[in-house]
Short mmCIF file of C-alpha atoms and ligand atoms in Angstrom, two decimals:
data_model
loop_
_atom_site.label_atom_id
_atom_site.label_comp_id
_atom_site.label_asym_id
_atom_site.label_seq_id
_atom_site.Cartn_x
_atom_site.Cartn_y
_atom_site.Cartn_z
CA UNK A 18 5.16 14.87 0.36
CA UNK A 19 1.53 14.45 1.18
CA UNK A 20 -0.26 17.74 1.64
CA UNK A 21 -3.81 17.37 2.81
CA UNK A 22 -5.82 18.95 5.60
CA UNK A 23 -8.77 17.48 7.52
CA UNK A 24 -11.30 19.34 5.36
CA UNK A 25 -9.45 18.18 2.28
CA UNK A 26 -9.64 14.58 3.54
CA UNK A 27 -13.38 14.80 4.08
CA UNK A 28 -13.90 16.26 0.61
CA UNK A 29 -11.64 13.62 -0.92
CA UNK A 30 -13.57 10.83 0.80
CA UNK A 31 -16.89 12.27 -0.40
CA UNK A 32 -15.48 12.54 -3.91
CA UNK A 33 -14.29 8.93 -3.79
CA UNK A 34 -17.75 7.78 -2.72
CA UNK A 35 -19.38 9.76 -5.52
CA UNK A 36 -16.92 8.54 -8.10
CA UNK A 37 -17.19 4.95 -6.96
CA UNK A 38 -20.84 5.10 -8.02
CA UNK A 39 -19.93 6.65 -11.36
CA UNK A 40 -17.24 4.04 -11.91
CA UNK A 41 -19.77 1.21 -11.51
CA UNK A 42 -21.82 2.53 -14.38
CA UNK A 43 -19.01 3.47 -16.73
CA UNK A 44 -19.06 2.35 -20.35
CA UNK A 45 -16.41 -0.08 -21.57
CA UNK A 46 -13.90 2.06 -23.45
CA UNK A 47 -11.98 0.93 -26.49
CA UNK A 48 -13.94 -2.13 -27.58
CA UNK A 49 -12.59 -1.94 -31.12
CA UNK A 50 -8.99 -1.87 -32.28
CA UNK A 51 -9.34 1.60 -33.74
CA UNK A 52 -7.24 4.30 -32.18
CA UNK A 53 -8.98 7.32 -30.63
CA UNK A 54 -7.49 10.80 -30.87
CA UNK A 55 -4.23 10.52 -28.98
CA UNK A 56 -4.87 6.83 -28.31
CA UNK A 57 -2.95 3.80 -29.52
CA UNK A 58 -3.42 0.38 -31.09
CA UNK A 59 -5.35 -2.10 -29.01
CA UNK A 60 -2.79 -4.91 -29.13
CA UNK A 61 0.05 -2.70 -27.88
CA UNK A 62 2.58 -3.75 -25.28
CA UNK A 63 1.81 -2.53 -21.74
CA UNK A 64 4.68 -2.68 -19.26
CA UNK A 65 4.07 -3.45 -15.60
CA UNK A 66 7.15 -3.06 -13.40
CA UNK A 67 6.53 -4.61 -9.99
CA UNK A 68 8.92 -4.41 -6.99
CA UNK A 69 10.10 -7.32 -4.83
CA UNK A 70 7.62 -9.87 -3.52
CA UNK A 71 7.57 -8.30 -0.06
CA UNK A 72 3.89 -9.05 0.52
CA UNK A 73 1.13 -11.15 -1.02
CA UNK A 74 -0.53 -8.19 -2.76
CA UNK A 75 2.36 -7.95 -5.25
CA UNK A 76 2.21 -11.65 -6.06
CA UNK A 77 -1.53 -11.41 -6.67
CA UNK A 78 -1.03 -8.35 -8.89
CA UNK A 79 1.22 -10.26 -11.31
CA UNK A 80 -1.47 -12.74 -12.38
CA UNK A 81 -4.23 -10.14 -12.29
CA UNK A 82 -2.28 -7.82 -14.63
CA UNK A 83 -1.38 -10.66 -17.00
CA UNK A 84 -4.94 -11.97 -17.18
CA UNK A 85 -6.71 -8.58 -17.16
CA UNK A 86 -4.50 -6.93 -19.79
CA UNK A 87 -4.61 -9.99 -22.05
CA UNK A 88 -8.36 -10.28 -21.91
CA UNK A 89 -8.66 -6.56 -22.71
CA UNK A 90 -6.62 -7.22 -25.86
CA UNK A 91 -3.25 -5.80 -24.80
CA UNK A 92 0.16 -7.49 -24.66
CA UNK A 93 1.16 -7.53 -21.00
CA UNK A 94 4.85 -7.33 -20.08
CA UNK A 95 4.83 -7.89 -16.31
CA UNK A 96 8.18 -8.00 -14.50
CA UNK A 97 9.27 -8.36 -10.88
CA UNK A 98 12.54 -6.78 -9.77
CA UNK A 99 13.58 -9.19 -7.06
CA UNK A 100 17.20 -8.25 -7.69
CA UNK A 101 16.68 -4.64 -6.62
CA UNK A 102 16.60 -1.12 -8.03
CA UNK A 103 19.02 -1.57 -10.93
CA UNK A 104 17.06 -4.59 -12.13
CA UNK A 105 13.88 -2.51 -12.10
CA UNK A 106 15.64 0.29 -14.01
CA UNK A 107 16.75 -2.24 -16.66
CA UNK A 108 13.27 -3.72 -16.89
CA UNK A 109 11.72 -0.31 -17.55
CA UNK A 110 14.35 0.39 -20.23
CA UNK A 111 13.50 -2.94 -21.87
CA UNK A 112 9.78 -2.07 -21.78
CA UNK A 113 10.55 1.17 -23.65
CA UNK A 114 12.58 -0.76 -26.24
CA UNK A 115 9.62 -3.11 -26.75
CA UNK A 116 7.45 -0.06 -27.49
CA UNK A 117 5.22 -0.09 -24.39
CA UNK A 118 2.45 2.50 -24.72
CA UNK A 119 1.77 2.59 -21.00
CA UNK A 120 4.20 1.69 -18.23
CA UNK A 121 2.67 0.91 -14.84
CA UNK A 122 5.23 1.13 -12.04
CA UNK A 123 5.15 -0.25 -8.51
CA UNK A 124 8.55 1.13 -7.55
CA UNK A 125 11.05 -0.45 -5.19
CA UNK A 126 12.48 3.02 -4.67
CA UNK A 127 10.25 5.71 -6.11
CA UNK A 128 13.10 8.23 -6.22
CA UNK A 129 15.53 6.12 -8.29
CA UNK A 130 13.74 5.82 -11.62
CA UNK A 131 14.05 9.39 -12.93
CA UNK A 132 16.28 8.58 -15.92
CA UNK A 133 14.14 5.66 -17.10
CA UNK A 134 10.88 7.58 -16.62
CA UNK A 135 12.21 10.45 -18.70
CA UNK A 136 13.19 8.02 -21.45
CA UNK A 137 9.76 6.43 -21.24
CA UNK A 138 8.03 9.80 -21.56
CA UNK A 139 10.31 10.78 -24.45
CA UNK A 140 9.29 7.55 -26.21
CA UNK A 141 5.64 8.62 -25.94
CA UNK A 142 4.59 6.23 -23.17
CA UNK A 143 2.19 7.22 -20.40
CA UNK A 144 3.42 6.48 -16.86
CA UNK A 145 1.08 5.28 -14.14
CA UNK A 146 2.42 4.98 -10.58
CA UNK A 147 0.78 1.91 -9.07
CA UNK A 148 0.29 1.63 -5.28
CA UNK A 149 3.54 3.54 -4.59
CA UNK A 150 4.13 7.12 -5.73
CA UNK A 151 7.03 7.97 -8.08
CA UNK A 152 9.06 10.77 -6.54
CA UNK A 153 11.07 13.79 -7.71
CA UNK A 154 10.00 13.56 -11.35
CA UNK A 155 7.61 15.30 -13.66
CA UNK A 156 7.44 12.14 -15.73
CA UNK A 157 4.54 10.47 -14.00
CA UNK A 158 1.06 11.00 -15.39
CA UNK A 159 -1.28 9.24 -12.98
CA UNK A 160 -1.31 7.53 -9.61
CA UNK A 161 -3.64 4.68 -8.72
CA UNK A 162 -3.59 3.45 -5.13
CA UNK A 163 -5.53 2.81 -1.98
CA UNK A 164 -5.52 5.99 0.09
CA UNK A 165 -2.27 5.44 1.98
CA UNK A 166 -2.74 8.20 4.53
CA UNK A 167 -6.15 6.76 5.37
CA UNK A 168 -4.54 3.32 5.82
CA UNK A 169 -2.33 4.82 8.54
CA UNK A 170 -5.26 6.63 10.18
CA UNK A 171 -7.22 3.37 10.33
CA UNK A 172 -4.22 1.56 11.81
CA UNK A 173 -3.67 4.22 14.48
CA UNK A 174 -7.34 4.22 15.44
CA UNK A 175 -7.50 0.40 15.53
CA UNK A 176 -4.49 0.30 17.84
CA UNK A 177 -6.17 2.70 20.28
CA UNK A 178 -9.54 0.93 20.08
CA UNK A 179 -8.02 -2.52 20.56
CA UNK A 180 -6.00 -1.53 23.61
CA UNK A 181 -8.99 0.22 25.15
CA UNK A 182 -11.19 -2.82 24.73
CA UNK A 183 -8.62 -5.02 26.45
CA UNK A 184 -7.76 -2.55 29.23
CA UNK A 185 -10.23 0.33 29.54
CA UNK A 186 -7.81 2.81 31.07
CA UNK A 187 -4.27 3.74 30.14
CA UNK A 188 -1.52 4.56 30.09
CA UNK A 189 -0.57 2.04 27.45
CA UNK A 190 2.95 0.97 26.51
CA UNK A 191 3.40 0.84 22.75
CA UNK A 192 6.10 0.44 20.12
CA UNK A 193 6.05 1.77 16.58
CA UNK A 194 7.14 0.02 13.39
CA UNK A 195 7.25 1.61 9.94
CA UNK A 196 7.88 0.20 6.46
CA UNK A 197 10.92 0.54 4.24
CA UNK A 198 12.15 4.12 3.86
CA UNK A 199 12.78 3.75 0.10
CA UNK A 200 9.07 2.98 -0.45
CA UNK A 201 7.21 6.28 -0.74
CA UNK A 202 4.22 4.73 1.04
CA UNK A 203 6.04 3.95 4.27
CA UNK A 204 6.19 7.55 5.53
CA UNK A 205 2.61 8.24 4.44
CA UNK A 206 1.33 5.20 6.39
CA UNK A 207 3.34 6.31 9.42
CA UNK A 208 2.16 9.92 9.19
CA UNK A 209 -1.45 8.78 8.93
CA UNK A 210 -1.08 6.62 12.04
CA UNK A 211 0.77 9.33 13.94
CA UNK A 212 -1.99 11.84 13.17
CA UNK A 213 -4.00 9.70 15.61
CA UNK A 214 -1.27 8.47 17.98
CA UNK A 215 0.94 11.54 18.45
CA UNK A 216 -1.61 13.57 20.46
CA UNK A 217 -2.01 10.55 22.75
CA UNK A 218 1.76 10.23 23.13
CA UNK A 219 1.94 13.94 23.92
CA UNK A 220 -0.80 13.76 26.59
CA UNK A 221 0.77 10.68 28.23
CA UNK A 222 -1.96 8.17 27.31
CA UNK A 223 0.58 6.29 25.19
CA UNK A 224 4.15 5.60 26.28
CA UNK A 225 6.80 4.48 23.81
CA UNK A 226 9.11 2.88 26.37
CA UNK A 227 12.01 2.53 23.91
CA UNK A 228 11.79 6.26 23.15
CA UNK A 229 11.90 5.36 19.43
CA UNK A 230 8.96 7.38 18.17
CA UNK A 231 10.27 8.90 14.95
CA UNK A 232 9.83 7.46 11.45
CA UNK A 233 13.61 7.13 11.07
CA UNK A 234 13.81 5.09 14.27
CA UNK A 235 10.83 2.92 13.37
CA UNK A 236 11.71 1.94 9.77
CA UNK A 237 12.09 -1.64 8.57
CA UNK A 238 14.59 -1.84 5.69
CA UNK A 239 13.25 -3.70 2.66
CA UNK A 240 9.96 -4.45 4.46
CA UNK A 241 11.80 -7.58 5.65
CA UNK A 242 10.27 -9.71 8.40
CA UNK A 243 13.68 -10.61 9.84
CA UNK A 244 14.53 -6.92 10.30
CA UNK A 245 11.30 -6.24 12.20
CA UNK A 246 11.76 -9.37 14.30
CA UNK A 247 15.33 -8.41 15.20
CA UNK A 248 14.27 -4.90 16.19
CA UNK A 249 11.37 -6.27 18.26
CA UNK A 250 13.80 -8.63 20.05
CA UNK A 251 16.05 -5.69 20.89
CA UNK A 252 13.18 -3.48 22.07
CA UNK A 253 11.75 -6.21 24.29
CA UNK A 254 15.11 -6.98 25.88
CA UNK A 255 16.07 -3.34 26.27
CA UNK A 256 12.83 -1.75 27.47
CA UNK A 257 10.33 -4.41 28.59
CA UNK A 258 12.00 -6.30 31.44
CA UNK A 259 8.93 -6.37 33.69
CA UNK A 260 6.77 -3.92 31.77
CA UNK A 261 3.91 -5.07 29.57
CA UNK A 262 3.84 -4.24 25.87
CA UNK A 263 0.21 -3.27 25.29
CA UNK A 264 0.26 -2.35 21.63
CA UNK A 265 2.34 -2.28 18.46
CA UNK A 266 1.80 -0.20 15.35
CA UNK A 267 2.80 -2.48 12.50
CA UNK A 268 2.48 -1.13 8.96
CA UNK A 269 1.67 -4.49 7.36
CA UNK A 270 0.80 -8.11 8.01
CA UNK A 271 4.21 -9.62 7.26
CA UNK A 272 5.83 -7.38 9.85
CA UNK A 273 2.99 -7.89 12.36
CA UNK A 274 3.54 -11.64 12.29
CA UNK A 275 7.30 -11.13 12.69
CA UNK A 276 6.74 -8.96 15.78
CA UNK A 277 4.31 -11.52 17.22
CA UNK A 278 6.96 -14.23 16.74
CA UNK A 279 9.40 -12.12 18.72
CA UNK A 280 6.91 -11.45 21.54
CA UNK A 281 6.07 -15.15 21.77
CA UNK A 282 9.76 -16.04 21.96
CA UNK A 283 10.16 -13.52 24.80
CA UNK A 284 7.32 -15.26 26.65
CA UNK A 285 5.30 -12.06 26.92
CA UNK A 286 1.51 -11.70 26.50
CA UNK A 287 0.62 -10.73 22.93
CA UNK A 288 0.04 -7.02 22.33
CA UNK A 289 -2.72 -5.47 20.26
CA UNK A 290 -1.06 -5.26 16.86
CA UNK A 291 -2.14 -3.73 13.56
CA UNK A 292 -1.40 -4.89 10.02
CA UNK A 293 -2.26 -4.35 6.38
CA UNK A 294 -2.84 -6.41 3.22
CA UNK A 295 -5.22 -9.16 4.41
CA UNK A 296 -2.58 -11.84 3.96
CA UNK A 297 -3.88 -15.37 4.40
CA UNK A 298 -1.79 -16.09 7.53
CA UNK A 299 -2.85 -12.82 9.14
CA UNK A 300 -6.53 -13.36 8.46
CA UNK A 301 -6.10 -16.76 10.14
CA UNK A 302 -4.28 -15.04 13.01
CA UNK A 303 -7.17 -12.58 13.47
CA UNK A 304 -9.61 -15.49 13.50
CA UNK A 305 -7.38 -17.16 16.12
CA UNK A 306 -7.43 -14.00 18.28
CA UNK A 307 -3.73 -13.12 17.85
CA UNK A 308 -3.23 -10.28 15.31
CA UNK A 309 -5.73 -7.53 16.12
CA UNK A 310 -6.36 -5.87 12.76
CA UNK A 311 -5.48 -5.79 9.10
CA UNK A 312 -6.51 -3.60 6.19
CA UNK A 313 -8.47 -4.85 3.22
CA UNK A 314 -7.01 -3.31 0.07
CA UNK A 315 -8.44 -5.71 -2.49
CA UNK A 316 -5.71 -6.13 -5.11
CA UNK A 317 -8.31 -7.19 -7.69
CA UNK A 318 -9.93 -3.74 -7.52
CA UNK A 319 -6.64 -1.87 -7.72
CA UNK A 320 -5.40 -3.79 -10.76
CA UNK A 321 -8.82 -3.49 -12.35
CA UNK A 322 -8.69 0.26 -11.95
CA UNK A 323 -5.18 0.50 -13.41
CA UNK A 324 -6.47 -1.45 -16.42
CA UNK A 325 -9.46 0.91 -16.74
CA UNK A 326 -6.90 3.72 -17.04
CA UNK A 327 -5.02 1.81 -19.75
CA UNK A 328 -8.27 1.24 -21.67
CA UNK A 329 -9.11 4.95 -21.45
CA UNK A 330 -5.65 5.90 -22.71
CA UNK A 331 -5.91 3.40 -25.56
CA UNK A 332 -9.21 4.97 -26.59
CA UNK A 333 -7.71 8.45 -26.44
CA UNK A 334 -9.71 9.42 -23.35
CA UNK A 335 -8.37 11.15 -20.27
CA UNK A 336 -8.48 8.67 -17.36
CA UNK A 337 -10.82 9.54 -14.54
CA UNK A 338 -9.22 10.80 -11.32
CA UNK A 339 -10.77 11.58 -7.96
CA UNK A 340 -7.95 13.41 -6.22
CA UNK A 341 -5.79 16.22 -7.55
CA UNK A 342 -4.26 17.62 -4.40
CA UNK A 343 -2.98 14.94 -2.03
CA UNK A 344 0.02 13.30 -3.63
CA UNK A 345 2.79 15.76 -4.36
CA UNK A 346 6.00 14.06 -5.45
CA UNK A 347 8.17 17.20 -4.86
CA UNK A 348 7.96 18.18 -8.54
CA UNK A 349 4.23 17.94 -9.20
CA UNK A 350 0.96 16.92 -7.63
CA UNK A 351 0.12 13.70 -9.38
CA UNK A 352 -3.50 13.25 -10.52
CA UNK A 353 -4.71 10.24 -8.55
CA UNK A 354 -7.47 7.71 -8.38
CA UNK A 355 -7.63 6.63 -4.74
CA UNK A 356 -9.61 3.66 -3.50
CA UNK A 357 -10.86 3.47 0.09
CA UNK A 358 -9.08 1.01 2.42
CA UNK A 359 -11.18 -0.95 4.94
CA UNK A 360 -10.15 -1.89 8.48
CA UNK A 361 -10.72 -5.53 9.43
CA UNK A 362 -10.76 -6.91 12.99
CA UNK A 363 -12.37 -9.98 14.55
CA UNK A 364 -15.57 -7.91 14.68
CA UNK A 365 -16.01 -7.82 10.87
CA UNK A 366 -13.64 -10.50 9.60
CA UNK A 367 -16.51 -12.82 8.66
CA UNK A 368 -18.23 -10.26 6.45
CA UNK A 369 -15.24 -8.26 5.14
CA UNK A 370 -14.10 -10.94 2.69
CA UNK A 371 -17.52 -12.19 1.62
CA UNK A 372 -16.70 -11.79 -2.08
CA UNK A 373 -13.03 -12.82 -1.86
CA UNK A 374 -12.46 -16.24 -3.43
CA UNK A 375 -9.47 -17.07 -1.21
CA UNK A 376 -10.21 -15.27 2.07
CA UNK A 377 -13.98 -15.71 2.04
CA UNK A 378 -13.92 -19.50 2.56
CA UNK A 379 -11.36 -19.12 5.39
CA UNK A 380 -13.81 -17.17 7.49
CA UNK A 381 -16.78 -19.54 7.06
C1 BGC B 421 2.13 -1.55 -0.02
C2 BGC B 421 1.71 -2.42 1.11
C3 BGC B 421 2.72 -3.54 1.34
C4 BGC B 421 4.15 -3.00 1.38
C5 BGC B 421 5.18 -4.10 1.42
C6 BGC B 421 3.52 -1.06 0.23
O1 BGC B 421 3.95 -0.16 -0.71
O2 BGC B 421 1.23 -0.47 -0.16
O3 BGC B 421 0.44 -2.96 0.83
O4 BGC B 421 2.47 -4.19 2.54
O5 BGC B 421 4.38 -2.20 0.26
O6 BGC B 421 5.12 -4.92 0.29
#
């Protein structure tokens, strides 16, 4: 799905840096209620379809979208689909009925919304994929996300660095966990991490004692902590009788804490373990020397950027993108605005959240 080479990555990162500067100085679009060419009325309904509350970032997004869209003069219609895919399909249909001009979608399953997205497009709405790509459809206009492949690369590199610091020479025993296979991000995170880890597995530096090194073997259905914990229990019992578990690739914080719970219950020393999302409990765990790393993907910035796109569309402007080649959804390459994720370990945890109102005070 993701097609990007090393040179492409470097160029994309440079472009992001350049555009980040531009974005800081951009003019506020659409400050009046007049409609630009191809734009729409300022007080229009904007739909935001969020998935299940599988991590804190989604919960934060709800309030940020409600507050940010309201203060920009729009009517936010923000919905969670805790009941699953069919609930999300119904919510998108209801947004169309209410006349949403833009529908922002954080999909539970990016491949299951084709019918609703077509209806949305036919109604004249613009579709923005938020955080997770929408798959197998031409009816997605933009993608706004942290660079998911880069998230995986940072996780893979942190895992190697952490293990090396603890034990300078290998081989190292590791296990691999991935996210939910219905979430388009899960494979991209895993592929990013494996771009770093696979060569080390191939040369014998890393040993996956369970033998479960493929994405399909590593997945965690529904991003559920209990599923990761159960799999960790099984791996520890089956493959780590007397062997040490040196490292674990975990795709996010919720699953990292679940794996740590399992390792503690097995009475084993804690492995170097990665995460993502900067969840409160994981930042505390890093400060306590348990979880090794997380990723800072500030939800405030991501929501803010999605709202910048809505403002541009309202004013009849084409939203700014900084990547037009990385995220192919099997039907089209979706024009994207990618933000850069930041790795956080004990080494930078005190500075990483300096401007975060919740995490900042935790690290003081
Ligand atoms: C998000 C992650 C999150 C995961 C589970 C992914 O799509 O990008 O930040 O940890 O979903 O909610």
